[in-house]
Structure formats: C-alpha cells, structure tokens
Amino acid sequence: GTPSLPLAVTRASQRRSRRAAESQLVHARTKTGSRNSLSGLHAGSTPGFSAANALLARARLGVVQLDASLRCASWNRFMEARTGTTAGEVLGKRLDEHPTLAALAFDQLAELALAGEMVEGDDCAVRDAKTGRALWIRAIASPVLDEAGAVAGVAIVIHDPTPLRVADLMTLAEAEAS
C-alpha cells in the first residue's frame, strides 16, 4: 500500500539526513590535504578534523572509512553497538575477514564504490549487541576521491531503518485488520 503522509515525511527527512552525512564524508576527504591514502582521515591529522571525528564517533549513524585496499580506517561507536564488533577488531583489516561482518556484505558494496559508483545496500537484519533485540541496518557506500579526482577509498554510512520497518508492519497489520 501507499505509506501514510507522516511516514512518507519521516522517510524523506531520513533520506535527506543520509545524503547530507554522505556529502560531508566525501568533502571531508578533500579538506584533509592527504594525497594518496585515507590516512589523513584519522583524528588529529588536520586542525579541526579531530572535532569532526569526535562528532562522527557519537553520531546516530554508522560511519566506516575504508582505504583503497578496502582496509578499515575508521569505525564509530554506532557500528560497535549495531554489530557487536569493536574498532580494535576491524581497524586495519578488510571487513570480509570478520565472520559477522562478511555476512552483511559491506565489502561487496565497497568494491562497487571503488569502481566509482555510490551504491545503497538492502536492509540487513542484525541483533543489538547489548539487548539482543532484532534490528535492521542499511549501508550506503560512496567513493572518496583524492585531489586529482581518483578514487582513494570508500566511505560507508549506515543507518537504522528499524523504526520505518516497524511502522510499515503496523500499517500493514492495520490494513489487514480493517
């Protein structure tokens, strides 16, 4: 069926927020001054950038940065909470090397992004690491370009569409009941 107006407005707002976060990540790469890698994206490498990284660490979105070899350069607290995987387990490694993360297929999205396209994945079911509650996550991978316009890595933004999924289920249940 057609989503209700409040649900449609919420979805549009979430899409705008996601696009803004993706844009900030891509543009942050240019501001670091780093030439050949994503090493400039680490906290403290550029004045003012450590503050941005601190904000991303606390964001209600997952933020993952991969270098050109698809090794993890950044993993925020949202990702730890949603996947139960700590930054120490993934930093410097490929995500497909971790059994839990391999099942989420982030590496497949990242490979497409390395080819120069922005790509959105499907909803993936996960369990909240603390409560065990069923949740969904959705990833959007975007190429990160260097100053010359070449792809130097990948930024992945992950959001939690669980409230939308629950609202859809409630709307469906209400429609079936009437």
PDB file of N, CA and C in Angstrom, residues 22 26 108-120 140-145 151 153-156:
ATOM      1  N   GLU A  22      26.618  11.698   3.946  1.00  0.00           N
ATOM      2  CA  GLU A  22      27.491  11.169   2.894  1.00  0.00           C
ATOM      3  C   GLU A  22      28.297  12.289   2.258  1.00  0.00           C
ATOM      4  N   VAL A  26      32.456  12.725   2.069  1.00  0.00           N
ATOM      5  CA  VAL A  26      33.190  12.846   0.821  1.00  0.00           C
ATOM      6  C   VAL A  26      33.963  14.158   0.785  1.00  0.00           C
ATOM      7  N   GLN A 108      31.157  -6.026  -0.509  1.00  0.00           N
ATOM      8  CA  GLN A 108      30.629  -6.014  -1.881  1.00  0.00           C
ATOM      9  C   GLN A 108      30.191  -4.602  -2.276  1.00  0.00           C
ATOM     10  N   LEU A 109      29.552  -3.899  -1.357  1.00  0.00           N
ATOM     11  CA  LEU A 109      29.177  -2.507  -1.624  1.00  0.00           C
ATOM     12  C   LEU A 109      30.431  -1.654  -1.820  1.00  0.00           C
ATOM     13  N   ALA A 110      31.438  -1.888  -0.985  1.00  0.00           N
ATOM     14  CA  ALA A 110      32.674  -1.107  -1.058  1.00  0.00           C
ATOM     15  C   ALA A 110      33.381  -1.324  -2.394  1.00  0.00           C
ATOM     16  N   GLU A 111      33.384  -2.541  -2.901  1.00  0.00           N
ATOM     17  CA  GLU A 111      34.020  -2.802  -4.197  1.00  0.00           C
ATOM     18  C   GLU A 111      33.321  -2.036  -5.315  1.00  0.00           C
ATOM     19  N   LEU A 112      31.992  -1.963  -5.261  1.00  0.00           N
ATOM     20  CA  LEU A 112      31.259  -1.173  -6.258  1.00  0.00           C
ATOM     21  C   LEU A 112      31.607   0.308  -6.122  1.00  0.00           C
ATOM     22  N   ALA A 113      31.742   0.776  -4.886  1.00  0.00           N
ATOM     23  CA  ALA A 113      32.100   2.176  -4.659  1.00  0.00           C
ATOM     24  C   ALA A 113      33.513   2.461  -5.164  1.00  0.00           C
ATOM     25  N   LEU A 114      34.422   1.501  -5.015  1.00  0.00           N
ATOM     26  CA  LEU A 114      35.782   1.681  -5.537  1.00  0.00           C
ATOM     27  C   LEU A 114      35.767   1.856  -7.052  1.00  0.00           C
ATOM     28  N   ALA A 115      34.771   1.270  -7.702  1.00  0.00           N
ATOM     29  CA  ALA A 115      34.633   1.405  -9.155  1.00  0.00           C
ATOM     30  C   ALA A 115      34.053   2.774  -9.526  1.00  0.00           C
ATOM     31  N   GLY A 116      33.717   3.589  -8.523  1.00  0.00           N
ATOM     32  CA  GLY A 116      33.282   4.951  -8.781  1.00  0.00           C
ATOM     33  C   GLY A 116      31.808   5.223  -8.617  1.00  0.00           C
ATOM     34  N   GLU A 117      31.012   4.230  -8.200  1.00  0.00           N
ATOM     35  CA  GLU A 117      29.589   4.485  -8.060  1.00  0.00           C
ATOM     36  C   GLU A 117      29.153   4.508  -6.596  1.00  0.00           C
ATOM     37  N   MET A 118      28.152   5.323  -6.305  1.00  0.00           N
ATOM     38  CA  MET A 118      27.552   5.303  -4.978  1.00  0.00           C
ATOM     39  C   MET A 118      26.472   4.232  -5.021  1.00  0.00           C
ATOM     40  N   VAL A 119      26.436   3.374  -4.021  1.00  0.00           N
ATOM     41  CA  VAL A 119      25.513   2.249  -4.040  1.00  0.00           C
ATOM     42  C   VAL A 119      24.878   2.059  -2.670  1.00  0.00           C
ATOM     43  N   GLU A 120      23.580   1.760  -2.681  1.00  0.00           N
ATOM     44  CA  GLU A 120      22.841   1.516  -1.439  1.00  0.00           C
ATOM     45  C   GLU A 120      22.536   0.033  -1.334  1.00  0.00           C
ATOM     46  N   ILE A 140      25.125   2.617   2.758  1.00  0.00           N
ATOM     47  CA  ILE A 140      25.332   3.334   1.505  1.00  0.00           C
ATOM     48  C   ILE A 140      26.832   3.564   1.388  1.00  0.00           C
ATOM     49  N   ALA A 141      27.407   3.037   0.320  1.00  0.00           N
ATOM     50  CA  ALA A 141      28.846   3.179   0.097  1.00  0.00           C
ATOM     51  C   ALA A 141      29.087   4.202  -1.003  1.00  0.00           C
ATOM     52  N   SER A 142      30.066   5.061  -0.765  1.00  0.00           N
ATOM     53  CA  SER A 142      30.376   6.123  -1.714  1.00  0.00           C
ATOM     54  C   SER A 142      31.881   6.204  -1.922  1.00  0.00           C
ATOM     55  N   PRO A 143      32.307   6.409  -3.165  1.00  0.00           N
ATOM     56  CA  PRO A 143      33.753   6.562  -3.385  1.00  0.00           C
ATOM     57  C   PRO A 143      34.252   7.856  -2.742  1.00  0.00           C
ATOM     58  N   VAL A 144      35.467   7.813  -2.220  1.00  0.00           N
ATOM     59  CA  VAL A 144      36.131   9.001  -1.687  1.00  0.00           C
ATOM     60  C   VAL A 144      37.219   9.347  -2.691  1.00  0.00           C
ATOM     61  N   LEU A 145      37.177  10.566  -3.182  1.00  0.00           N
ATOM     62  CA  LEU A 145      38.098  10.984  -4.233  1.00  0.00           C
ATOM     63  C   LEU A 145      39.266  11.786  -3.669  1.00  0.00           C
ATOM     64  N   VAL A 151      39.682   7.676  -7.228  1.00  0.00           N
ATOM     65  CA  VAL A 151      39.102   7.039  -6.058  1.00  0.00           C
ATOM     66  C   VAL A 151      40.235   6.584  -5.132  1.00  0.00           C
ATOM     67  N   GLY A 153      39.465   5.646  -1.764  1.00  0.00           N
ATOM     68  CA  GLY A 153      38.897   4.820  -0.710  1.00  0.00           C
ATOM     69  C   GLY A 153      37.387   4.873  -0.782  1.00  0.00           C
ATOM     70  N   VAL A 154      36.775   4.432   0.298  1.00  0.00           N
ATOM     71  CA  VAL A 154      35.318   4.329   0.349  1.00  0.00           C
ATOM     72  C   VAL A 154      34.819   4.827   1.699  1.00  0.00           C
ATOM     73  N   ALA A 155      33.738   5.580   1.668  1.00  0.00           N
ATOM     74  CA  ALA A 155      33.028   5.967   2.883  1.00  0.00           C
ATOM     75  C   ALA A 155      31.714   5.201   2.878  1.00  0.00           C
ATOM     76  N   ILE A 156      31.411   4.576   4.001  1.00  0.00           N
ATOM     77  CA  ILE A 156      30.143   3.860   4.130  1.00  0.00           C
ATOM     78  C   ILE A 156      29.378   4.500   5.280  1.00  0.00           C
TER      79      ILE A 156
END
